[in-house]
Amino acid sequence: GIQVEQSPPDLILQEGANSTLRCNFSDSVNNLQWFHQNPWGQLINLFYIPSGTKQNGRLSATTVATERYSLLYISSSQTTDSGVYFCAVVGSGAGSYQLTFGKGTKLSVIP
Amino acid sequence: NAGVTQTPKFRVLKTGQSMTLLCAQDMNHEYMYWYRQDPGMGLRLIHYSVGEGTTAKGEVPDGYNVSRLKKQNFLLGLESAAPSQTSVYFCASRRGGIYNEQFFGPGTRLTVL
């Protein structure tokens, strides 16, 4: 099946700093989603982005499907951005449209 | 619009006991999924359903059964719980068709002693 790799696995930022999280995938995809899992365990949909670029406030994402990667940008980070960020994809051959998740990037934003 | 809801939020079982987790969605979605999340891992698919009355196995189906008698509900059963099933369980749903987003419930934290 499709493989999803996220980097870095851990990231510590000072409040106000910017960061870039990367997601590489091993095959062509129909869908790609970015999630934030907050410290209470909730999974929050950030972006649905199978291709192109989207922005939502301080967050933006870019997916280059032909090169099999996606990037999540966080600008002016805040302590509330802490948590784990997951990239998940639907392989183009997945008839169930199931999401395959990476292992996540754990972000800690310190004041 | 409640979205995807899960019942219960927490549960502690003894080895060998059985239980059912309930997932409900009010978005009229065709597809529903059960995932489990273990420490330091992403989510892995247990079972899924592409419509009322249908179910199929995912990546880690052993020890679980599911049913989808109504379109809005997807039940996950553990017939004889084992400590290896200690995990956080997430339900998700999406509309049919290729290019659609998946939405997740708040999760159920299950501990098997």
Tab-separated table of N, CA and C in Angstrom, chain A residues 30-31 33 35 37 41 43 45 48 86 95-99 101-103, chain B residues 31 33 35 37 42-43 45 48 90 94 97-104:
chain	number	residue	atom	x	y	z
A	30	ASN	N	-5.486	10.571	-4.666
A	30	ASN	CA	-6.690	11.319	-5.026
A	30	ASN	C	-6.952	12.440	-4.040
A	31	ASN	N	-6.685	12.143	-2.772
A	31	ASN	CA	-6.984	13.114	-1.731
A	31	ASN	C	-5.806	13.251	-0.786
A	33	GLN	N	-5.199	15.191	3.169
A	33	GLN	CA	-5.715	16.039	4.233
A	33	GLN	C	-4.620	16.267	5.272
A	35	PHE	N	-4.285	17.337	9.365
A	35	PHE	CA	-5.034	17.396	10.614
A	35	PHE	C	-4.130	17.922	11.725
A	37	GLN	N	-3.963	17.317	15.773
A	37	GLN	CA	-4.485	16.628	16.948
A	37	GLN	C	-4.060	17.429	18.171
A	41	GLY	N	-6.628	15.326	22.302
A	41	GLY	CA	-6.824	14.166	21.439
A	41	GLY	C	-7.752	14.369	20.269
A	43	LEU	N	-9.095	15.398	16.683
A	43	LEU	CA	-8.553	15.572	15.344
A	43	LEU	C	-9.313	16.685	14.643
A	45	ASN	N	-9.740	19.041	11.322
A	45	ASN	CA	-9.414	19.166	9.891
A	45	ASN	C	-8.804	20.536	9.618
A	48	TYR	N	-8.071	20.257	3.235
A	48	TYR	CA	-8.306	19.211	2.253
A	48	TYR	C	-7.637	19.717	0.983
A	86	PHE	N	-0.868	15.696	11.496
A	86	PHE	CA	-0.887	14.498	10.655
A	86	PHE	C	-1.208	14.864	9.215
A	95	GLY	N	-10.227	1.908	-3.424
A	95	GLY	CA	-11.650	2.000	-3.711
A	95	GLY	C	-12.487	2.385	-2.512
A	96	SER	N	-11.959	2.113	-1.318
A	96	SER	CA	-12.687	2.473	-0.103
A	96	SER	C	-12.514	3.929	0.254
A	97	TYR	N	-11.613	4.619	-0.428
A	97	TYR	CA	-11.244	6.005	-0.108
A	97	TYR	C	-10.746	6.134	1.328
A	98	GLN	N	-10.138	5.061	1.840
A	98	GLN	CA	-9.609	5.131	3.202
A	98	GLN	C	-8.389	6.039	3.237
A	99	LEU	N	-8.196	6.694	4.377
A	99	LEU	CA	-7.023	7.535	4.577
A	99	LEU	C	-5.880	6.694	5.133
A	101	PHE	N	-2.408	7.288	7.087
A	101	PHE	CA	-1.803	8.366	7.871
A	101	PHE	C	-0.295	8.212	7.968
A	102	GLY	N	0.395	9.359	8.021
A	102	GLY	CA	1.776	9.357	8.460
A	102	GLY	C	1.829	9.257	9.971
A	103	LYS	N	3.053	9.213	10.521
A	103	LYS	CA	3.199	9.089	11.972
A	103	LYS	C	3.123	10.425	12.680
B	31	TYR	N	-20.030	6.858	3.288
B	31	TYR	CA	-18.909	6.065	3.788
B	31	TYR	C	-18.686	6.341	5.267
B	33	TYR	N	-16.082	4.871	8.707
B	33	TYR	CA	-14.825	4.175	8.993
B	33	TYR	C	-14.603	4.079	10.501
B	35	TYR	N	-11.179	3.661	12.934
B	35	TYR	CA	-9.731	3.641	13.025
B	35	TYR	C	-9.338	3.437	14.490
B	37	GLN	N	-5.921	4.370	17.128
B	37	GLN	CA	-4.671	5.107	17.247
B	37	GLN	C	-3.931	4.634	18.485
B	42	GLY	N	0.181	7.083	13.787
B	42	GLY	CA	-0.983	7.625	13.104
B	42	GLY	C	-2.148	6.658	13.261
B	43	LEU	N	-3.239	6.963	12.622
B	43	LEU	CA	-4.428	6.120	12.724
B	43	LEU	C	-4.353	4.970	11.728
B	45	LEU	N	-6.750	1.803	9.890
B	45	LEU	CA	-8.130	1.455	9.585
B	45	LEU	C	-8.469	0.052	10.069
B	48	TYR	N	-14.538	-0.642	7.511
B	48	TYR	CA	-15.227	0.476	6.899
B	48	TYR	C	-16.514	0.005	6.242
B	90	PHE	N	-11.319	6.033	16.731
B	90	PHE	CA	-11.935	7.153	16.038
B	90	PHE	C	-12.854	6.639	14.942
B	94	ARG	N	-17.559	10.220	5.284
B	94	ARG	CA	-17.362	11.089	4.119
B	94	ARG	C	-18.493	10.834	3.131
B	97	GLY	N	-17.975	9.377	-3.813
B	97	GLY	CA	-17.253	10.095	-4.851
B	97	GLY	C	-15.784	10.246	-4.490
B	98	ILE	N	-14.980	10.540	-5.496
B	98	ILE	CA	-13.531	10.536	-5.323
B	98	ILE	C	-13.053	11.695	-4.462
B	99	TYR	N	-13.472	12.890	-4.782
B	99	TYR	CA	-12.833	14.074	-4.187
B	99	TYR	C	-13.658	14.636	-3.049
B	100	ASN	N	-13.592	13.957	-1.914
B	100	ASN	CA	-14.337	14.412	-0.744
B	100	ASN	C	-13.520	14.244	0.524
B	101	GLU	N	-13.807	15.130	1.457
B	101	GLU	CA	-13.076	15.206	2.721
B	101	GLU	C	-13.657	14.225	3.723
B	102	GLN	N	-12.793	13.719	4.597
B	102	GLN	CA	-13.228	12.820	5.661
B	102	GLN	C	-13.282	13.606	6.973
B	103	PHE	N	-14.341	13.345	7.756
B	103	PHE	CA	-14.550	14.055	9.021
B	103	PHE	C	-14.539	13.052	10.170
B	104	PHE	N	-13.930	13.450	11.288
B	104	PHE	CA	-13.713	12.538	12.399
B	104	PHE	C	-14.531	12.897	13.631
